[in-house]
């Protein structure tokens, strides 16, 4: 038995282009981008430190504290007044004692009736951190301003005042979460995020692009094993992975071609012994000769169908954009002209990328099976969730569940008779599934709830 030589494998570039050899590794690119992002964030923070004015605390004079203690409320809402117990904290800070004397003098109360606890003697305050010291010998307005600040309260403080009725009132500043200086920093943060977001988006796309290309290439390989190889470009890691992917695609195509060629060679070489058998049967008795010729004729038809199936699967296809509804209209019109009860339900046009001869053969097989076994066929097309759906239904007796599971096996026939007029070779549905899967879809068959068979083919759009 002779075996035909396999087709020459496709030549895929295995070397990396010169421009890709000079590109940075992916690890170094990610590291550089992260370092640059951190540096940019630090620059923005330093810019906020330089450009933003320092936060200035709200300053309350002793006279204002006295007015609030006298009226029991603060019209500005910056101070809160509440009834409290007598203070238990012993005050020894000279500045707090001086402020308490000033407030008591303004309220015309004894000195012991006012207790001030500012806590500002515990360490430097915000205003003190931004207030430069007065040089020795300097007098004038700045010295008067310094003394005025010594007569004011700011930050976190508590003023307790005992009224003539014996009750104590505590005056404290209201802590506001969103102060003006905090709002400025929040606004700066939002602007910084808006400024960095486009850069982060661009970097993420650049890093994720090779992965997306590999995912698309793997999906394309599943739909069309003879698709063009990946372009070798980008970082060294990506070019090496692309070269390995192309070599894998080449090996898969070569594997399939070798097996397909072997099957074609076996089918072709079986014709010779069949011819010799037919010649020897000419001298046999009529009963044996007629039965033998019938078997030889059936084997020849199966061999011819197998070779046609192999040729269809191995031929070079050219994918193009086509209208699936126009293709279905052509098939149903031809079947109706041949005398079959075939209808195509109306619907919109559906565009897909595919091989027109293969898809036409798919539709022809489905319609022919329905007409031959059930006497009628109803074809419908629809689209949804990224796929085009072809459904061919008949109103025949249907199939047994065991036969449904084997319907797509090569040479399987649900019709058990050996009559060639009532059953084909058993390659029709196998060819349908092969074409559907070659386009990235699939084919199924099931009994319809209302009777008959329903064949469904899904094709990606």
PDB file of C-alpha atoms in Angstrom, residues 2-305:
ATOM      1  CA  UNK A   2       1.408   3.328  -0.998  1.00  0.00           C
ATOM      2  CA  UNK A   3       1.037   6.409   1.169  1.00  0.00           C
ATOM      3  CA  UNK A   4       1.027   9.845  -0.343  1.00  0.00           C
ATOM      4  CA  UNK A   5       3.573  12.282   0.884  1.00  0.00           C
ATOM      5  CA  UNK A   6       2.228  14.816   3.325  1.00  0.00           C
ATOM      6  CA  UNK A   7       1.887  18.400   2.224  1.00  0.00           C
ATOM      7  CA  UNK A   8       4.858  20.578   2.827  1.00  0.00           C
ATOM      8  CA  UNK A   9       4.597  22.308   6.213  1.00  0.00           C
ATOM      9  CA  UNK A  10       4.063  25.996   6.300  1.00  0.00           C
ATOM     10  CA  UNK A  11       7.194  28.031   6.823  1.00  0.00           C
ATOM     11  CA  UNK A  12       6.898  30.102   9.985  1.00  0.00           C
ATOM     12  CA  UNK A  13       9.519  32.631  10.970  1.00  0.00           C
ATOM     13  CA  UNK A  14      11.466  31.276  13.929  1.00  0.00           C
ATOM     14  CA  UNK A  15      13.802  34.153  14.440  1.00  0.00           C
ATOM     15  CA  UNK A  16      13.103  37.389  16.174  1.00  0.00           C
ATOM     16  CA  UNK A  17      13.048  40.569  14.048  1.00  0.00           C
ATOM     17  CA  UNK A  18      15.822  43.030  14.520  1.00  0.00           C
ATOM     18  CA  UNK A  19      13.576  45.669  16.009  1.00  0.00           C
ATOM     19  CA  UNK A  20      12.257  43.171  18.569  1.00  0.00           C
ATOM     20  CA  UNK A  21      15.775  42.119  19.546  1.00  0.00           C
ATOM     21  CA  UNK A  22      16.577  45.666  20.585  1.00  0.00           C
ATOM     22  CA  UNK A  23      13.420  46.105  22.688  1.00  0.00           C
ATOM     23  CA  UNK A  24      13.490  45.997  26.465  1.00  0.00           C
ATOM     24  CA  UNK A  25      12.441  42.847  28.320  1.00  0.00           C
ATOM     25  CA  UNK A  26       8.890  42.887  29.651  1.00  0.00           C
ATOM     26  CA  UNK A  27      10.090  42.666  33.261  1.00  0.00           C
ATOM     27  CA  UNK A  28      12.279  45.742  32.816  1.00  0.00           C
ATOM     28  CA  UNK A  29       9.414  47.621  31.150  1.00  0.00           C
ATOM     29  CA  UNK A  30       7.013  46.920  34.024  1.00  0.00           C
ATOM     30  CA  UNK A  31       9.685  47.804  36.608  1.00  0.00           C
ATOM     31  CA  UNK A  32      10.463  51.083  34.821  1.00  0.00           C
ATOM     32  CA  UNK A  33       6.786  52.003  34.537  1.00  0.00           C
ATOM     33  CA  UNK A  34       6.156  51.314  38.223  1.00  0.00           C
ATOM     34  CA  UNK A  35       9.236  53.309  39.230  1.00  0.00           C
ATOM     35  CA  UNK A  36       8.188  56.211  37.017  1.00  0.00           C
ATOM     36  CA  UNK A  37       4.666  56.137  38.472  1.00  0.00           C
ATOM     37  CA  UNK A  38       5.960  56.237  42.054  1.00  0.00           C
ATOM     38  CA  UNK A  39       8.301  59.095  41.140  1.00  0.00           C
ATOM     39  CA  UNK A  40       5.445  61.020  39.534  1.00  0.00           C
ATOM     40  CA  UNK A  41       3.285  60.572  42.639  1.00  0.00           C
ATOM     41  CA  UNK A  42       6.098  61.870  44.837  1.00  0.00           C
ATOM     42  CA  UNK A  43       6.558  64.882  42.549  1.00  0.00           C
ATOM     43  CA  UNK A  44       2.835  65.655  42.858  1.00  0.00           C
ATOM     44  CA  UNK A  45       3.028  65.366  46.642  1.00  0.00           C
ATOM     45  CA  UNK A  46       6.031  67.682  46.733  1.00  0.00           C
ATOM     46  CA  UNK A  47       4.168  70.096  44.480  1.00  0.00           C
ATOM     47  CA  UNK A  48       1.252  70.086  46.904  1.00  0.00           C
ATOM     48  CA  UNK A  49       3.641  70.816  49.761  1.00  0.00           C
ATOM     49  CA  UNK A  50       5.158  73.778  47.907  1.00  0.00           C
ATOM     50  CA  UNK A  51       2.053  75.255  46.307  1.00  0.00           C
ATOM     51  CA  UNK A  52      -0.600  74.702  48.945  1.00  0.00           C
ATOM     52  CA  UNK A  53      -0.798  77.434  51.626  1.00  0.00           C
ATOM     53  CA  UNK A  54      -0.215  76.116  55.154  1.00  0.00           C
ATOM     54  CA  UNK A  55      -3.384  75.428  57.160  1.00  0.00           C
ATOM     55  CA  UNK A  56      -4.251  78.332  59.424  1.00  0.00           C
ATOM     56  CA  UNK A  57      -6.219  77.562  62.601  1.00  0.00           C
ATOM     57  CA  UNK A  58      -9.317  79.479  63.616  1.00  0.00           C
ATOM     58  CA  UNK A  59      -8.351  81.984  66.320  1.00  0.00           C
ATOM     59  CA  UNK A  60     -10.752  82.965  69.086  1.00  0.00           C
ATOM     60  CA  UNK A  61     -10.106  86.030  71.249  1.00  0.00           C
ATOM     61  CA  UNK A  62     -10.875  86.122  74.935  1.00  0.00           C
ATOM     62  CA  UNK A  63     -13.577  88.719  74.352  1.00  0.00           C
ATOM     63  CA  UNK A  64     -15.371  86.402  71.901  1.00  0.00           C
ATOM     64  CA  UNK A  65     -15.173  83.520  74.378  1.00  0.00           C
ATOM     65  CA  UNK A  66     -16.660  85.799  77.017  1.00  0.00           C
ATOM     66  CA  UNK A  67     -19.497  86.847  74.677  1.00  0.00           C
ATOM     67  CA  UNK A  68     -20.350  83.209  73.937  1.00  0.00           C
ATOM     68  CA  UNK A  69     -20.281  82.380  77.672  1.00  0.00           C
ATOM     69  CA  UNK A  70     -22.578  85.310  78.333  1.00  0.00           C
ATOM     70  CA  UNK A  71     -25.156  84.464  75.626  1.00  0.00           C
ATOM     71  CA  UNK A  72     -24.900  80.680  75.848  1.00  0.00           C
ATOM     72  CA  UNK A  73     -24.521  80.134  72.091  1.00  0.00           C
ATOM     73  CA  UNK A  74     -22.248  80.961  69.140  1.00  0.00           C
ATOM     74  CA  UNK A  75     -23.886  82.428  66.051  1.00  0.00           C
ATOM     75  CA  UNK A  76     -21.045  81.254  63.763  1.00  0.00           C
ATOM     76  CA  UNK A  77     -21.359  77.636  64.849  1.00  0.00           C
ATOM     77  CA  UNK A  78     -17.612  77.333  65.414  1.00  0.00           C
ATOM     78  CA  UNK A  79     -18.003  76.966  69.184  1.00  0.00           C
ATOM     79  CA  UNK A  80     -20.205  74.637  71.173  1.00  0.00           C
ATOM     80  CA  UNK A  81     -21.611  75.358  74.648  1.00  0.00           C
ATOM     81  CA  UNK A  82     -22.749  72.579  76.951  1.00  0.00           C
ATOM     82  CA  UNK A  83     -23.611  72.117  80.623  1.00  0.00           C
ATOM     83  CA  UNK A  84     -20.848  70.203  82.398  1.00  0.00           C
ATOM     84  CA  UNK A  85     -19.540  69.332  85.826  1.00  0.00           C
ATOM     85  CA  UNK A  86     -16.845  71.308  87.568  1.00  0.00           C
ATOM     86  CA  UNK A  87     -13.432  70.835  85.894  1.00  0.00           C
ATOM     87  CA  UNK A  88     -11.104  68.452  87.697  1.00  0.00           C
ATOM     88  CA  UNK A  89      -7.920  69.335  85.806  1.00  0.00           C
ATOM     89  CA  UNK A  90      -5.476  71.471  87.734  1.00  0.00           C
ATOM     90  CA  UNK A  91      -4.165  74.261  85.525  1.00  0.00           C
ATOM     91  CA  UNK A  92      -0.622  75.446  86.129  1.00  0.00           C
ATOM     92  CA  UNK A  93       0.247  76.887  82.729  1.00  0.00           C
ATOM     93  CA  UNK A  94       0.844  80.649  83.130  1.00  0.00           C
ATOM     94  CA  UNK A  95      -0.655  81.379  79.721  1.00  0.00           C
ATOM     95  CA  UNK A  96      -3.853  79.475  80.517  1.00  0.00           C
ATOM     96  CA  UNK A  97      -4.096  81.302  83.838  1.00  0.00           C
ATOM     97  CA  UNK A  98      -3.640  84.649  82.092  1.00  0.00           C
ATOM     98  CA  UNK A  99      -6.362  83.795  79.558  1.00  0.00           C
ATOM     99  CA  UNK A 100      -8.690  82.719  82.360  1.00  0.00           C
ATOM    100  CA  UNK A 101      -8.119  86.046  84.204  1.00  0.00           C
ATOM    101  CA  UNK A 102      -8.870  87.967  80.967  1.00  0.00           C
ATOM    102  CA  UNK A 103     -12.133  86.091  80.381  1.00  0.00           C
ATOM    103  CA  UNK A 104     -13.166  86.435  84.060  1.00  0.00           C
ATOM    104  CA  UNK A 105     -12.428  90.155  83.971  1.00  0.00           C
ATOM    105  CA  UNK A 106     -14.578  90.546  80.840  1.00  0.00           C
ATOM    106  CA  UNK A 107     -17.442  88.605  82.467  1.00  0.00           C
ATOM    107  CA  UNK A 108     -16.980  90.392  85.824  1.00  0.00           C
ATOM    108  CA  UNK A 109     -16.619  87.083  87.612  1.00  0.00           C
ATOM    109  CA  UNK A 110     -14.127  85.955  90.232  1.00  0.00           C
ATOM    110  CA  UNK A 111     -10.892  84.543  88.848  1.00  0.00           C
ATOM    111  CA  UNK A 112     -11.680  81.060  90.161  1.00  0.00           C
ATOM    112  CA  UNK A 113     -14.919  81.006  88.123  1.00  0.00           C
ATOM    113  CA  UNK A 114     -13.066  80.553  84.794  1.00  0.00           C
ATOM    114  CA  UNK A 115     -10.787  77.624  83.970  1.00  0.00           C
ATOM    115  CA  UNK A 116      -8.897  77.486  80.632  1.00  0.00           C
ATOM    116  CA  UNK A 117      -7.158  74.378  79.418  1.00  0.00           C
ATOM    117  CA  UNK A 118      -5.631  74.912  76.009  1.00  0.00           C
ATOM    118  CA  UNK A 119      -3.051  72.135  75.974  1.00  0.00           C
ATOM    119  CA  UNK A 120      -0.777  74.374  73.888  1.00  0.00           C
ATOM    120  CA  UNK A 121       2.053  74.105  76.414  1.00  0.00           C
ATOM    121  CA  UNK A 122       2.449  70.418  75.642  1.00  0.00           C
ATOM    122  CA  UNK A 123       4.328  71.087  72.419  1.00  0.00           C
ATOM    123  CA  UNK A 124       4.527  73.283  69.340  1.00  0.00           C
ATOM    124  CA  UNK A 125       1.204  74.176  67.761  1.00  0.00           C
ATOM    125  CA  UNK A 126       0.378  74.440  64.075  1.00  0.00           C
ATOM    126  CA  UNK A 127       0.458  78.200  64.129  1.00  0.00           C
ATOM    127  CA  UNK A 128       3.707  78.148  66.060  1.00  0.00           C
ATOM    128  CA  UNK A 129       5.348  75.883  63.509  1.00  0.00           C
ATOM    129  CA  UNK A 130       4.733  78.386  60.715  1.00  0.00           C
ATOM    130  CA  UNK A 131       5.375  81.510  62.810  1.00  0.00           C
ATOM    131  CA  UNK A 132       9.045  82.553  62.708  1.00  0.00           C
ATOM    132  CA  UNK A 133      10.664  83.759  65.937  1.00  0.00           C
ATOM    133  CA  UNK A 134      11.075  87.487  66.466  1.00  0.00           C
ATOM    134  CA  UNK A 135      14.680  88.591  66.158  1.00  0.00           C
ATOM    135  CA  UNK A 136      16.166  90.205  69.263  1.00  0.00           C
ATOM    136  CA  UNK A 137      15.511  93.931  69.505  1.00  0.00           C
ATOM    137  CA  UNK A 138      12.682  93.851  66.930  1.00  0.00           C
ATOM    138  CA  UNK A 139       9.711  96.013  67.956  1.00  0.00           C
ATOM    139  CA  UNK A 140       6.726  97.452  66.185  1.00  0.00           C
ATOM    140  CA  UNK A 141       3.657  95.960  64.538  1.00  0.00           C
ATOM    141  CA  UNK A 142       5.013  92.396  64.459  1.00  0.00           C
ATOM    142  CA  UNK A 143       5.691  92.439  68.200  1.00  0.00           C
ATOM    143  CA  UNK A 144       2.201  93.756  68.812  1.00  0.00           C
ATOM    144  CA  UNK A 145       0.835  90.961  66.597  1.00  0.00           C
ATOM    145  CA  UNK A 146       2.812  88.413  68.620  1.00  0.00           C
ATOM    146  CA  UNK A 147       1.337  89.770  71.853  1.00  0.00           C
ATOM    147  CA  UNK A 148      -2.124  89.725  70.317  1.00  0.00           C
ATOM    148  CA  UNK A 149      -1.649  86.044  69.515  1.00  0.00           C
ATOM    149  CA  UNK A 150      -0.693  85.431  73.129  1.00  0.00           C
ATOM    150  CA  UNK A 151      -4.148  86.780  74.057  1.00  0.00           C
ATOM    151  CA  UNK A 152      -6.035  84.323  71.834  1.00  0.00           C
ATOM    152  CA  UNK A 153      -7.090  80.671  71.845  1.00  0.00           C
ATOM    153  CA  UNK A 154      -6.784  78.298  68.912  1.00  0.00           C
ATOM    154  CA  UNK A 155      -6.517  74.628  68.250  1.00  0.00           C
ATOM    155  CA  UNK A 156      -7.885  72.259  70.876  1.00  0.00           C
ATOM    156  CA  UNK A 157      -8.941  74.075  74.037  1.00  0.00           C
ATOM    157  CA  UNK A 158     -11.622  73.999  76.730  1.00  0.00           C
ATOM    158  CA  UNK A 159     -13.026  76.973  78.651  1.00  0.00           C
ATOM    159  CA  UNK A 160     -15.159  76.220  81.714  1.00  0.00           C
ATOM    160  CA  UNK A 161     -17.200  79.088  83.206  1.00  0.00           C
ATOM    161  CA  UNK A 162     -19.128  78.975  86.519  1.00  0.00           C
ATOM    162  CA  UNK A 163     -22.182  81.159  86.508  1.00  0.00           C
ATOM    163  CA  UNK A 164     -23.671  82.845  89.598  1.00  0.00           C
ATOM    164  CA  UNK A 165     -26.310  80.088  89.875  1.00  0.00           C
ATOM    165  CA  UNK A 166     -23.486  77.609  90.564  1.00  0.00           C
ATOM    166  CA  UNK A 167     -23.690  75.690  87.228  1.00  0.00           C
ATOM    167  CA  UNK A 168     -20.743  75.208  84.899  1.00  0.00           C
ATOM    168  CA  UNK A 169     -20.700  75.736  81.152  1.00  0.00           C
ATOM    169  CA  UNK A 170     -17.975  74.346  78.927  1.00  0.00           C
ATOM    170  CA  UNK A 171     -17.030  76.067  75.681  1.00  0.00           C
ATOM    171  CA  UNK A 172     -15.111  74.047  73.064  1.00  0.00           C
ATOM    172  CA  UNK A 173     -14.349  74.497  69.349  1.00  0.00           C
ATOM    173  CA  UNK A 174     -16.369  72.363  66.938  1.00  0.00           C
ATOM    174  CA  UNK A 175     -14.153  69.857  65.136  1.00  0.00           C
ATOM    175  CA  UNK A 176     -14.963  70.047  61.410  1.00  0.00           C
ATOM    176  CA  UNK A 177     -13.802  67.179  59.242  1.00  0.00           C
ATOM    177  CA  UNK A 178     -13.753  69.076  55.956  1.00  0.00           C
ATOM    178  CA  UNK A 179     -11.848  72.204  56.728  1.00  0.00           C
ATOM    179  CA  UNK A 180     -10.715  74.474  53.890  1.00  0.00           C
ATOM    180  CA  UNK A 181      -7.139  73.193  53.908  1.00  0.00           C
ATOM    181  CA  UNK A 182      -8.382  69.595  53.849  1.00  0.00           C
ATOM    182  CA  UNK A 183     -10.698  70.398  50.962  1.00  0.00           C
ATOM    183  CA  UNK A 184      -7.730  71.839  49.083  1.00  0.00           C
ATOM    184  CA  UNK A 185      -5.768  68.614  49.570  1.00  0.00           C
ATOM    185  CA  UNK A 186      -8.759  66.510  48.502  1.00  0.00           C
ATOM    186  CA  UNK A 187      -9.084  68.628  45.363  1.00  0.00           C
ATOM    187  CA  UNK A 188      -5.373  68.240  44.707  1.00  0.00           C
ATOM    188  CA  UNK A 189      -5.675  64.469  45.162  1.00  0.00           C
ATOM    189  CA  UNK A 190      -8.592  64.293  42.687  1.00  0.00           C
ATOM    190  CA  UNK A 191      -6.686  66.343  40.122  1.00  0.00           C
ATOM    191  CA  UNK A 192      -3.621  64.130  40.593  1.00  0.00           C
ATOM    192  CA  UNK A 193      -5.700  60.981  40.058  1.00  0.00           C
ATOM    193  CA  UNK A 194      -7.267  62.463  36.931  1.00  0.00           C
ATOM    194  CA  UNK A 195      -3.825  63.388  35.683  1.00  0.00           C
ATOM    195  CA  UNK A 196      -2.298  59.938  36.333  1.00  0.00           C
ATOM    196  CA  UNK A 197      -5.312  57.912  35.166  1.00  0.00           C
ATOM    197  CA  UNK A 198      -4.574  58.281  31.407  1.00  0.00           C
ATOM    198  CA  UNK A 199      -0.970  57.213  31.983  1.00  0.00           C
ATOM    199  CA  UNK A 200      -2.064  54.234  34.083  1.00  0.00           C
ATOM    200  CA  UNK A 201      -4.600  53.279  31.405  1.00  0.00           C
ATOM    201  CA  UNK A 202      -1.973  53.457  28.675  1.00  0.00           C
ATOM    202  CA  UNK A 203       0.534  51.405  30.683  1.00  0.00           C
ATOM    203  CA  UNK A 204      -2.107  48.772  31.518  1.00  0.00           C
ATOM    204  CA  UNK A 205      -3.102  48.479  27.880  1.00  0.00           C
ATOM    205  CA  UNK A 206       0.521  48.139  26.823  1.00  0.00           C
ATOM    206  CA  UNK A 207       1.113  45.365  29.348  1.00  0.00           C
ATOM    207  CA  UNK A 208      -2.164  43.536  28.640  1.00  0.00           C
ATOM    208  CA  UNK A 209      -1.974  43.840  24.848  1.00  0.00           C
ATOM    209  CA  UNK A 210       0.364  40.841  24.312  1.00  0.00           C
ATOM    210  CA  UNK A 211      -1.861  38.663  26.501  1.00  0.00           C
ATOM    211  CA  UNK A 212      -4.932  39.752  24.537  1.00  0.00           C
ATOM    212  CA  UNK A 213      -3.111  38.969  21.273  1.00  0.00           C
ATOM    213  CA  UNK A 214      -2.312  35.460  22.501  1.00  0.00           C
ATOM    214  CA  UNK A 215      -5.923  34.903  23.563  1.00  0.00           C
ATOM    215  CA  UNK A 216      -7.142  36.059  20.160  1.00  0.00           C
ATOM    216  CA  UNK A 217      -4.586  33.862  18.394  1.00  0.00           C
ATOM    217  CA  UNK A 218      -5.661  30.805  20.398  1.00  0.00           C
ATOM    218  CA  UNK A 219      -9.324  31.484  19.586  1.00  0.00           C
ATOM    219  CA  UNK A 220      -8.455  32.001  15.912  1.00  0.00           C
ATOM    220  CA  UNK A 221      -6.486  28.736  15.868  1.00  0.00           C
ATOM    221  CA  UNK A 222      -9.543  26.905  17.195  1.00  0.00           C
ATOM    222  CA  UNK A 223     -11.697  28.374  14.438  1.00  0.00           C
ATOM    223  CA  UNK A 224      -9.202  28.176  11.596  1.00  0.00           C
ATOM    224  CA  UNK A 225      -6.096  25.985  12.074  1.00  0.00           C
ATOM    225  CA  UNK A 226      -4.616  27.454   8.881  1.00  0.00           C
ATOM    226  CA  UNK A 227      -4.830  31.035  10.097  1.00  0.00           C
ATOM    227  CA  UNK A 228      -1.842  33.305   9.576  1.00  0.00           C
ATOM    228  CA  UNK A 229       0.909  32.966  12.205  1.00  0.00           C
ATOM    229  CA  UNK A 230       1.485  35.532  14.910  1.00  0.00           C
ATOM    230  CA  UNK A 231       3.684  38.511  14.150  1.00  0.00           C
ATOM    231  CA  UNK A 232       6.938  38.390  16.082  1.00  0.00           C
ATOM    232  CA  UNK A 233       7.194  41.804  17.685  1.00  0.00           C
ATOM    233  CA  UNK A 234       7.431  43.303  21.136  1.00  0.00           C
ATOM    234  CA  UNK A 235       9.574  42.412  24.149  1.00  0.00           C
ATOM    235  CA  UNK A 236      11.853  39.347  23.952  1.00  0.00           C
ATOM    236  CA  UNK A 237       9.543  37.286  26.189  1.00  0.00           C
ATOM    237  CA  UNK A 238       6.601  37.974  23.894  1.00  0.00           C
ATOM    238  CA  UNK A 239       8.513  37.194  20.694  1.00  0.00           C
ATOM    239  CA  UNK A 240       9.749  33.903  22.135  1.00  0.00           C
ATOM    240  CA  UNK A 241       6.216  32.937  23.172  1.00  0.00           C
ATOM    241  CA  UNK A 242       4.867  33.958  19.750  1.00  0.00           C
ATOM    242  CA  UNK A 243       7.528  31.855  18.003  1.00  0.00           C
ATOM    243  CA  UNK A 244       6.628  28.853  20.204  1.00  0.00           C
ATOM    244  CA  UNK A 245       2.929  29.397  19.427  1.00  0.00           C
ATOM    245  CA  UNK A 246       3.636  29.474  15.682  1.00  0.00           C
ATOM    246  CA  UNK A 247       5.669  26.276  15.917  1.00  0.00           C
ATOM    247  CA  UNK A 248       2.834  24.609  17.838  1.00  0.00           C
ATOM    248  CA  UNK A 249       0.375  25.663  15.128  1.00  0.00           C
ATOM    249  CA  UNK A 250       2.688  24.272  12.456  1.00  0.00           C
ATOM    250  CA  UNK A 251       3.009  20.924  14.260  1.00  0.00           C
ATOM    251  CA  UNK A 252      -0.760  20.661  14.727  1.00  0.00           C
ATOM    252  CA  UNK A 253      -1.406  21.330  11.041  1.00  0.00           C
ATOM    253  CA  UNK A 254       1.266  18.837  10.050  1.00  0.00           C
ATOM    254  CA  UNK A 255      -0.210  16.222  12.412  1.00  0.00           C
ATOM    255  CA  UNK A 256      -3.699  16.650  10.984  1.00  0.00           C
ATOM    256  CA  UNK A 257      -2.428  16.639   7.406  1.00  0.00           C
ATOM    257  CA  UNK A 258      -0.418  13.447   7.954  1.00  0.00           C
ATOM    258  CA  UNK A 259      -3.403  11.584   9.416  1.00  0.00           C
ATOM    259  CA  UNK A 260      -5.752  12.884   6.759  1.00  0.00           C
ATOM    260  CA  UNK A 261      -3.349  11.933   3.989  1.00  0.00           C
ATOM    261  CA  UNK A 262      -3.006   8.444   5.469  1.00  0.00           C
ATOM    262  CA  UNK A 263      -6.784   7.978   5.484  1.00  0.00           C
ATOM    263  CA  UNK A 264      -7.019   9.198   1.892  1.00  0.00           C
ATOM    264  CA  UNK A 265      -4.243   6.841   0.832  1.00  0.00           C
ATOM    265  CA  UNK A 266      -5.898   3.845   2.510  1.00  0.00           C
ATOM    266  CA  UNK A 267      -9.249   4.665   0.923  1.00  0.00           C
ATOM    267  CA  UNK A 268      -7.633   5.086  -2.481  1.00  0.00           C
ATOM    268  CA  UNK A 269      -5.663   1.849  -2.332  1.00  0.00           C
ATOM    269  CA  UNK A 270      -8.718  -0.160  -1.294  1.00  0.00           C
ATOM    270  CA  UNK A 271     -10.123   0.327  -4.790  1.00  0.00           C
ATOM    271  CA  UNK A 272      -7.592  -2.129  -6.277  1.00  0.00           C
ATOM    272  CA  UNK A 273      -8.564  -5.216  -4.186  1.00  0.00           C
ATOM    273  CA  UNK A 274     -12.228  -4.354  -4.692  1.00  0.00           C
ATOM    274  CA  UNK A 275     -11.663  -4.378  -8.438  1.00  0.00           C
ATOM    275  CA  UNK A 276      -9.996  -7.794  -8.227  1.00  0.00           C
ATOM    276  CA  UNK A 277     -12.913  -9.124  -6.163  1.00  0.00           C
ATOM    277  CA  UNK A 278     -15.409  -7.899  -8.738  1.00  0.00           C
ATOM    278  CA  UNK A 279     -13.481  -9.658 -11.519  1.00  0.00           C
ATOM    279  CA  UNK A 280     -13.374 -12.959  -9.599  1.00  0.00           C
ATOM    280  CA  UNK A 281     -17.110 -12.767  -8.870  1.00  0.00           C
ATOM    281  CA  UNK A 282     -17.907 -12.833 -12.579  1.00  0.00           C
ATOM    282  CA  UNK A 283     -17.372 -16.628 -12.591  1.00  0.00           C
ATOM    283  CA  UNK A 284     -19.347 -17.208  -9.394  1.00  0.00           C
ATOM    284  CA  UNK A 285     -22.977 -18.386  -9.311  1.00  0.00           C
ATOM    285  CA  UNK A 286     -25.593 -15.722  -9.850  1.00  0.00           C
ATOM    286  CA  UNK A 287     -26.791 -15.731  -6.240  1.00  0.00           C
ATOM    287  CA  UNK A 288     -23.291 -15.222  -4.852  1.00  0.00           C
ATOM    288  CA  UNK A 289     -22.277 -12.842  -7.636  1.00  0.00           C
ATOM    289  CA  UNK A 290     -25.240 -10.503  -7.150  1.00  0.00           C
ATOM    290  CA  UNK A 291     -24.773 -10.328  -3.369  1.00  0.00           C
ATOM    291  CA  UNK A 292     -21.027  -9.776  -3.732  1.00  0.00           C
ATOM    292  CA  UNK A 293     -21.479  -7.066  -6.347  1.00  0.00           C
ATOM    293  CA  UNK A 294     -23.918  -5.309  -4.024  1.00  0.00           C
ATOM    294  CA  UNK A 295     -21.366  -5.370  -1.176  1.00  0.00           C
ATOM    295  CA  UNK A 296     -18.563  -4.191  -3.466  1.00  0.00           C
ATOM    296  CA  UNK A 297     -20.735  -1.344  -4.751  1.00  0.00           C
ATOM    297  CA  UNK A 298     -21.549  -0.264  -1.184  1.00  0.00           C
ATOM    298  CA  UNK A 299     -17.874  -0.363  -0.196  1.00  0.00           C
ATOM    299  CA  UNK A 300     -16.941   1.668  -3.265  1.00  0.00           C
ATOM    300  CA  UNK A 301     -19.519   4.292  -2.398  1.00  0.00           C
ATOM    301  CA  UNK A 302     -18.234   4.520   1.149  1.00  0.00           C
ATOM    302  CA  UNK A 303     -14.675   4.845  -0.055  1.00  0.00           C
ATOM    303  CA  UNK A 304     -15.725   7.587  -2.464  1.00  0.00           C
ATOM    304  CA  UNK A 305     -17.589   9.407   0.300  1.00  0.00           C
TER     305      UNK A 305
END
